[in-house]
Coordinates of C-alpha atoms and ligand atoms in Angstrom, one line a residue:
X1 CA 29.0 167.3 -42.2
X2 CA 25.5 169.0 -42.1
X3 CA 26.3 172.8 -41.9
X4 CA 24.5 175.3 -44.7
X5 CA 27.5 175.4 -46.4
X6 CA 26.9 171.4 -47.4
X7 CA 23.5 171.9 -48.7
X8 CA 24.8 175.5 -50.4
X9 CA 27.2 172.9 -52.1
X10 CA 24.3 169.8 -53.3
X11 CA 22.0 171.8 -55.3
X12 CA 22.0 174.7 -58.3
X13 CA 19.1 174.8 -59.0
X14 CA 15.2 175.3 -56.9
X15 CA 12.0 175.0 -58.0
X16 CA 8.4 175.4 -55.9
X17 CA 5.1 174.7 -56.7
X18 CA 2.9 178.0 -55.7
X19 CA 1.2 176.1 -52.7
X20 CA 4.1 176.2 -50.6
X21 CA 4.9 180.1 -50.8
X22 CA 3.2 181.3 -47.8
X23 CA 4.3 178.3 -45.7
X24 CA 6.8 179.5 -42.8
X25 CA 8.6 176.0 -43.7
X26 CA 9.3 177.3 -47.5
X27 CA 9.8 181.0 -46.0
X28 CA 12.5 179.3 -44.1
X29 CA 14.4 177.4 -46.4
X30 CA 14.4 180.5 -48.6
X31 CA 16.4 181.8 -46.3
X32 CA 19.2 179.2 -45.3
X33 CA 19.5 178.9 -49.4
X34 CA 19.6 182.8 -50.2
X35 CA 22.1 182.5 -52.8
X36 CA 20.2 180.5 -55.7
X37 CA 17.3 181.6 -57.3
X38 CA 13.9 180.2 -56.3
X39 CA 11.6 179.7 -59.4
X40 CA 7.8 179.1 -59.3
X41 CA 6.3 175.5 -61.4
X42 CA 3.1 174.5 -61.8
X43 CA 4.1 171.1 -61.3
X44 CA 7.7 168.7 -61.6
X45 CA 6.7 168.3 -65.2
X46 CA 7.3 172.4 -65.8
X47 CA 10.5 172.0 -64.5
X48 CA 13.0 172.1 -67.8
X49 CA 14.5 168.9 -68.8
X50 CA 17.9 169.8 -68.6
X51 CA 17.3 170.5 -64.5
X52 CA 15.5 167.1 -63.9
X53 CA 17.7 165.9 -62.0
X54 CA 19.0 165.4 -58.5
X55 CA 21.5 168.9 -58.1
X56 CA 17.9 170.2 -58.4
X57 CA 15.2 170.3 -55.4
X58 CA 11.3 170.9 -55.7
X59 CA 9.5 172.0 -53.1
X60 CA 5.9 171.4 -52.9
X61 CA 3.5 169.9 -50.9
X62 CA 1.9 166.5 -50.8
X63 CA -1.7 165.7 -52.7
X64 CA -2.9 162.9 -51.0
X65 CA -2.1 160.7 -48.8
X66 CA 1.6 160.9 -48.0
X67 CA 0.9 157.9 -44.7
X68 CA 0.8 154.4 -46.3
X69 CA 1.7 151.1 -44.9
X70 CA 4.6 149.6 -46.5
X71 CA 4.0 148.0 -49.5
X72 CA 5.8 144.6 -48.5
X73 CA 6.6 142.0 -51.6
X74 CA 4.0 139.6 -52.7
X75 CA 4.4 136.2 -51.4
X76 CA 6.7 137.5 -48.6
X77 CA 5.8 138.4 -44.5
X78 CA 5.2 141.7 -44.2
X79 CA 6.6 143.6 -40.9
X80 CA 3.5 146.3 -40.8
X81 CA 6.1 149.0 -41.4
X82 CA 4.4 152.4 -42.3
X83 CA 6.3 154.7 -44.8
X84 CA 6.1 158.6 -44.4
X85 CA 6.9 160.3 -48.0
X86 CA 9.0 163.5 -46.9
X87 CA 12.0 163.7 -48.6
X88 CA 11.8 162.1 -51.6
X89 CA 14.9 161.1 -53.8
X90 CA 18.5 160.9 -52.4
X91 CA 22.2 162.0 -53.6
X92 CA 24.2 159.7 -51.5
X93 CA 24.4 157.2 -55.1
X94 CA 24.4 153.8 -53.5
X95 CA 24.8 151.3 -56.6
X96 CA 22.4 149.4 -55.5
X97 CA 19.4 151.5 -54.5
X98 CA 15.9 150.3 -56.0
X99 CA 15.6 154.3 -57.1
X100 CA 18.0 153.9 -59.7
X101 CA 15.2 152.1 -61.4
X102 CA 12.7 154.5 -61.5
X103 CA 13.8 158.1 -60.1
X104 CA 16.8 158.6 -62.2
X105 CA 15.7 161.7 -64.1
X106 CA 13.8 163.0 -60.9
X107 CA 15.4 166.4 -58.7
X108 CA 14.9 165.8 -55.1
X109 CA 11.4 166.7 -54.3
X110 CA 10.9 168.0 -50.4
X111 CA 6.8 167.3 -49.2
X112 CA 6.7 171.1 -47.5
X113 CA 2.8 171.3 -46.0
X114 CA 4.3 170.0 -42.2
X115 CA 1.4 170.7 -40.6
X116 CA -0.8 168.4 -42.7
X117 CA 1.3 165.9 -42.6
X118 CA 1.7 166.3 -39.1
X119 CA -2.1 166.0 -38.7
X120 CA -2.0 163.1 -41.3
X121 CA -0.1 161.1 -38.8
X122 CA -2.5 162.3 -35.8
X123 CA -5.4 161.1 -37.3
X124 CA -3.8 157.5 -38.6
X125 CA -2.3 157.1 -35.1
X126 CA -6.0 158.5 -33.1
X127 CA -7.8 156.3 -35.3
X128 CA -6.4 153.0 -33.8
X129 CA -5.5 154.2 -30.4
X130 CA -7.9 151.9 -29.4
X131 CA -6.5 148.8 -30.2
X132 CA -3.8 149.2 -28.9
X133 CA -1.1 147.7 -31.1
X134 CA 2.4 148.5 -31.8
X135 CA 2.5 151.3 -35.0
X136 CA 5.4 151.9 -36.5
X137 CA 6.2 154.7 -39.1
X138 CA 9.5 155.9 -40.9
X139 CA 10.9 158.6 -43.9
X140 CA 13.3 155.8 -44.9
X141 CA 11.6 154.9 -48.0
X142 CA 12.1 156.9 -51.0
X143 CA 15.1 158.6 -49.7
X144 CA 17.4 158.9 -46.6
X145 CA 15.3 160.7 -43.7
X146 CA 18.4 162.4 -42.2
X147 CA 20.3 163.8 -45.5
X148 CA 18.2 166.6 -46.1
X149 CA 17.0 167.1 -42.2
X150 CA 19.0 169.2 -40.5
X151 CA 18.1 171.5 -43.5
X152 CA 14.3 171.7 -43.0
X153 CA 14.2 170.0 -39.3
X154 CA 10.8 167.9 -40.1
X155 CA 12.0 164.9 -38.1
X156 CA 12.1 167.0 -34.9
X157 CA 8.0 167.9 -35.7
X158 CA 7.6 164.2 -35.8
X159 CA 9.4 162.2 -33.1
X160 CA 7.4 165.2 -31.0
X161 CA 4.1 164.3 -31.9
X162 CA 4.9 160.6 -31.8
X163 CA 6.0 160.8 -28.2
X164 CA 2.5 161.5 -27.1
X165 CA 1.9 158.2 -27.7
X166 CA 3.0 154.7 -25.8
X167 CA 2.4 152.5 -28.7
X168 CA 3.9 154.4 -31.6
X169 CA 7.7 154.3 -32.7
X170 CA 8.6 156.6 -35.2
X171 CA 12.0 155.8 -37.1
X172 CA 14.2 158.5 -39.0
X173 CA 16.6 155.6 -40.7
X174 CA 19.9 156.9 -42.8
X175 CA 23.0 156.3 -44.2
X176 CA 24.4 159.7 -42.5
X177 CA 25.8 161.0 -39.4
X178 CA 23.3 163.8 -39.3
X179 CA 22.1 163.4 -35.9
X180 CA 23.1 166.4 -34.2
X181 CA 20.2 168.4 -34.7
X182 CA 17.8 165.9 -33.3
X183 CA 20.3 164.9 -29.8
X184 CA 18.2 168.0 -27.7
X185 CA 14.7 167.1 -28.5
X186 CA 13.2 167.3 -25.2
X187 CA 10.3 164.4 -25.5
X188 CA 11.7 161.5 -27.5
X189 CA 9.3 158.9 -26.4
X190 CA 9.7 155.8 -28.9
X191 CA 11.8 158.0 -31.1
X192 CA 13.7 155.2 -32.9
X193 CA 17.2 156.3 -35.1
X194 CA 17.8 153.5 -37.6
X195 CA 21.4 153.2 -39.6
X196 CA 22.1 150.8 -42.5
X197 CA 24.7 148.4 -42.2
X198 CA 27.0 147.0 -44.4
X199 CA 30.8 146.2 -43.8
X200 CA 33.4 149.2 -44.3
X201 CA 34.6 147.5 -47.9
X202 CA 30.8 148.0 -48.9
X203 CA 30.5 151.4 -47.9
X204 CA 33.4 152.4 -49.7
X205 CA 32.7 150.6 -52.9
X206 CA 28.9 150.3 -53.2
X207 CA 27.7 153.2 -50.7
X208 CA 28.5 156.6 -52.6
X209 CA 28.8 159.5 -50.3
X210 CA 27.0 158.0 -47.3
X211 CA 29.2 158.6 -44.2
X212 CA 31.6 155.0 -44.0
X213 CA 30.0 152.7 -41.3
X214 CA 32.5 153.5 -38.5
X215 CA 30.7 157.4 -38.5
X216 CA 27.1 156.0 -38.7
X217 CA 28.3 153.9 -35.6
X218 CA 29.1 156.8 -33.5
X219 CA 26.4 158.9 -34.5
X220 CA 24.1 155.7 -33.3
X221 CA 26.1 156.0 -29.8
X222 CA 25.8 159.8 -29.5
X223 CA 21.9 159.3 -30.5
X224 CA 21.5 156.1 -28.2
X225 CA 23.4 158.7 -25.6
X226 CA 21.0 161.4 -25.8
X227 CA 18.2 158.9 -25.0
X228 CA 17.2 157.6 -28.5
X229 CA 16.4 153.8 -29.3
X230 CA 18.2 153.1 -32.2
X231 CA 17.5 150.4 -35.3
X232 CA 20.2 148.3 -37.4
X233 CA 19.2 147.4 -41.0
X234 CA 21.6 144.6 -42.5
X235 CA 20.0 145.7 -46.0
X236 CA 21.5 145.2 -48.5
X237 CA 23.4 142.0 -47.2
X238 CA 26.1 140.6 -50.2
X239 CA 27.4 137.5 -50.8
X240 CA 31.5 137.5 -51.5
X241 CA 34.9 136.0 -50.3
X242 CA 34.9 137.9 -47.2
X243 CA 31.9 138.4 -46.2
X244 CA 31.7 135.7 -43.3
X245 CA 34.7 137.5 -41.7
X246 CA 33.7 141.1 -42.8
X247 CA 29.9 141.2 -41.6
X248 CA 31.2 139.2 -38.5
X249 CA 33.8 142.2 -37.3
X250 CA 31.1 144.9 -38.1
X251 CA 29.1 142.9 -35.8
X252 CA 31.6 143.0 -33.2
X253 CA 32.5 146.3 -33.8
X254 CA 28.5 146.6 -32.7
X255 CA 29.2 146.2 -28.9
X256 CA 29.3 149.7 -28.5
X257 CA 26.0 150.1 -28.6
X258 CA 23.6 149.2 -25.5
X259 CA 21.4 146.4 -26.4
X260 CA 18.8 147.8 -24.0
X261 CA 18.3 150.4 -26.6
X262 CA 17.6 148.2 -29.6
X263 CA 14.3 148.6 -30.9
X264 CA 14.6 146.4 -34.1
X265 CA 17.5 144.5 -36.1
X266 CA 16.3 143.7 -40.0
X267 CA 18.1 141.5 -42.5
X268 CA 17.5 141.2 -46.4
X269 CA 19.9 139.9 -48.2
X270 CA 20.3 142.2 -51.8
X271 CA 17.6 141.7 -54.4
X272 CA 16.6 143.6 -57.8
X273 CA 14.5 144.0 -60.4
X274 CA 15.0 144.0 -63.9
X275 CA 14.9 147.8 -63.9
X276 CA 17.2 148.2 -61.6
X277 CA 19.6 145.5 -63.1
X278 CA 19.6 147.4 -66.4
X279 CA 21.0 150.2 -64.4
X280 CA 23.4 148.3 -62.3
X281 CA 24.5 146.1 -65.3
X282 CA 28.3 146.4 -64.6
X283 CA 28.3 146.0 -60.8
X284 CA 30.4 142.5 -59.3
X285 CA 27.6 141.3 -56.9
X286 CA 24.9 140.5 -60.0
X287 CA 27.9 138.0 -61.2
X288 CA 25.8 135.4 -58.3
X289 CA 23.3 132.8 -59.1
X290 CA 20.0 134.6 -58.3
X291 CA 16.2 133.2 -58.3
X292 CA 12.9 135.5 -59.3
X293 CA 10.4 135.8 -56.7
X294 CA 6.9 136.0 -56.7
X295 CA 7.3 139.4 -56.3
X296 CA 9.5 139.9 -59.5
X297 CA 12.6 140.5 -57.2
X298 CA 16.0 138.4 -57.7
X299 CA 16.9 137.0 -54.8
X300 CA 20.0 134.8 -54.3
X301 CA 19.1 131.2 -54.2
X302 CA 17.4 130.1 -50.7
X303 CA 20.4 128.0 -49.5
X304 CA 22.6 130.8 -49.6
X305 CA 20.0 133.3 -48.1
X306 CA 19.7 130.8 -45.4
X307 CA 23.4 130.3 -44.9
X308 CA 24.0 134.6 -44.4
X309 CA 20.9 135.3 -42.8
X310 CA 22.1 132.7 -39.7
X311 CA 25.1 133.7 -39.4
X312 CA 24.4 136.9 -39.3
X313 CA 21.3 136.1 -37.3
X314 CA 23.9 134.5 -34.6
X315 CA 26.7 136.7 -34.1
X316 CA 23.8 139.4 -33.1
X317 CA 22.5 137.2 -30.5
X318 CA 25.6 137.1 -28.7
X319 CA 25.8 140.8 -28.4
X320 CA 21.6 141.6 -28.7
X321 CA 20.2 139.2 -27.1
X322 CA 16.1 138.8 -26.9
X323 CA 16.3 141.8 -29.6
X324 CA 13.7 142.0 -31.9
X325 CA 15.5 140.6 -35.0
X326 CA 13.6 139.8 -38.2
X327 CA 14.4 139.4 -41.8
X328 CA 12.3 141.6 -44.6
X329 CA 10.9 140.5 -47.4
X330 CA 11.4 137.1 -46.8
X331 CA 9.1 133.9 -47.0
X332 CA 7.7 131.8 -45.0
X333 CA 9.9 129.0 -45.8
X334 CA 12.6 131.3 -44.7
X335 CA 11.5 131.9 -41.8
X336 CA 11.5 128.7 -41.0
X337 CA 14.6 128.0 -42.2
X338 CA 16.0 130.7 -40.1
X339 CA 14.2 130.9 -37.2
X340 CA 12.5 127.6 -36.9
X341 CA 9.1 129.3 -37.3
X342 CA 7.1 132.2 -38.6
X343 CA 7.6 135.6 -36.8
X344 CA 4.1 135.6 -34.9
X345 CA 5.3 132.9 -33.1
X346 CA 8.4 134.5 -31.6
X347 CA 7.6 136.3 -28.6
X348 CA 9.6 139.5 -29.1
X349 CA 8.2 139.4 -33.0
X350 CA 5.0 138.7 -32.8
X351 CA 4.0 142.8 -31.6
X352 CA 5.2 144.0 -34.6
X353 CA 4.0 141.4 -37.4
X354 CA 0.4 141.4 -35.9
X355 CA -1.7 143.3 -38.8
X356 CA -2.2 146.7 -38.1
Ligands
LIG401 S1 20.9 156.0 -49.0 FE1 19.2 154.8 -49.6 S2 17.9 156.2 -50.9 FE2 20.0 157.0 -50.8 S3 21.1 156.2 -52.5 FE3 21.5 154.8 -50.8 S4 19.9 153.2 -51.0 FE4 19.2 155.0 -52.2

């Protein structure tokens, strides 16, 4: 469900930072949300303590640069993603998600200035037009791009401007069903929707509010439908009795979907930090054997890793096959453990792991 009345219901309290009033975006959204009071901050520290938290949204706009290219994870292959900060923060409450570590006390902050972003992305994308390689850009990072969407209708602005161009794929990726809104966009171009993927137990236990994996699977067909490529993410991938059986029938339950339309399958199996673990301390999946990374992550140990990521790996391949399937934040020695090689060897890989 994405109607007002859902996003009435999700927050009590707003806050803006005085750069945004004028901005037909914020004049909007004033609107839609007419029954709370919208209170001017000079910044998210002004906001009292007591309404830090995620029933609360800031809008403001971005300082700086809000186009960045994935961090990746030292000592691990890097898939040139590039991250758009938009919505920032998410209420779904997956137990698992990385925010829990550091955004805990945060409200749900809402980058307003469209245009600029919009002509952030122009420029990034003009200024390497000429080489001609494959960009890739997505919201998914620091919260779910579709939760908040249908309220302030950014993705629309960008799978628009991302159409004018051959090379570029821009991905909303989400946990949600939300993608009615988008289904009428004339231009899609590239326009990629992405949808975690976990097993129906996982939802239900480990997934919060997201909409359980049967939804996200038809909202994948109605979007593949109305002419959009659409992404799987296998991310967080557990370890438990079942999960041999369980991740195989949510693959078959896949077939649905056109494989013509894939534009990208990714794997990672879960990992942590330490601050997320002192959040999480209670949950079943940390009762594993797991190994730090040079990255500080916790990954389970490399022959279980192995032993998921081909399985999963092959049951896709029966349904996807030649799709672009990679795993993320892995290492090299994965890779070839996996795949027999590293991913710039693999002919349907090798566009998208080439440095941007
Ligand atoms: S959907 Fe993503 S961002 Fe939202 S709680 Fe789950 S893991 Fe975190």
């Amino acid at each position: 469900m994405s109607s007002l009345s859902f996003y009435k219901k999700q927050f009590d309290h707003v806050y803006y930072t005085s750069d945004v009033k004028e901005l037909s975006s914020f004049k909007e959204v004033c609107q839609k949300l007419d029954h709370l009071e919208f209170q001017e901050v000079v910044s998210k520290e002004a906001i009292p303590p007591e309404h830090r938290n995620q029933r609360t949204l800031l809008l403001t706009a971005s300082r700086g640069q809000v186009l960045d290219h994935c961090p990746g994870s030292k000592g691990h292959l890097c898939c040139n993603y590039h991250t758009l900060d938009l919505y920032i923060g998410c209420t779904l409450g997956c137990s698992y998600c990385i925010m829990r570590s550091y955004l805990n006390f945060s409200p749900v902050i809402v980058n307003m200035n469209i245009e600029e972003i919009l002509q952030e992305v122009r420029c990034f994308i003009e200024a390497r037009q000429q080489e001609g390689k494959t960009i890739r850009i997505g919201t998914g990072e620091v919260g779910d791009s579709l939760l908040y969407d249908p309220l302030f209708g950014f993705s629309q602005r960008l799978y628009e401007l991302c159409a004018n161009y051959e090379n570029v794929y821009f991905e909303a990726k989400s946990k949600t069903d939300f993608v009615d809104h988008l289904l009428d966009i004339p231009e899609k171009g590239n326009g990629v929707i992405g949808f975690s993927m976990n097993p129906p137990s996982i939802g239900a236990s480990e997934e919060g509010t997201a909409a359980p994996v049967e939804k996200r699977i038809e909202a994948a067909l109605r979007a593949q439908k109305a002419g959009f490529l659409i992404a799987l993410h296998f991310d967080p991938i557990f370890y438990y009795a079942k999960w041999e059986q369980e991740y195989g029938d949510l693959i078959q339950s896949l077939s649905v979907l056109d494989p013509k339309a894939m534009a990208w399958i990714s794997m990672g199996t879960f990992r942590y930090t330490l601050g997320l673990k002192e959040n999480i301390a209670n949950r079943w999946y940390l009762w594993d054997e797991f190994v730090p990374g040079k990255d500080q992550k916790f990954r389970y140990i490399q022959k279980k890793r192995r032993e998921m990521y081909r399985f999963i790996r092959k049951n896709l391949e029966k349904h996807f096959l030649n799709a672009k399937i990679y795993m993320c934040m892995e290492s090299p020695a994965m890779w070839e453990g996996v795949f027999g090689k590293k991913p710039r060897k693999i002919p349907e890989l090798c566009a998208i792991f080439k440095a941007i």
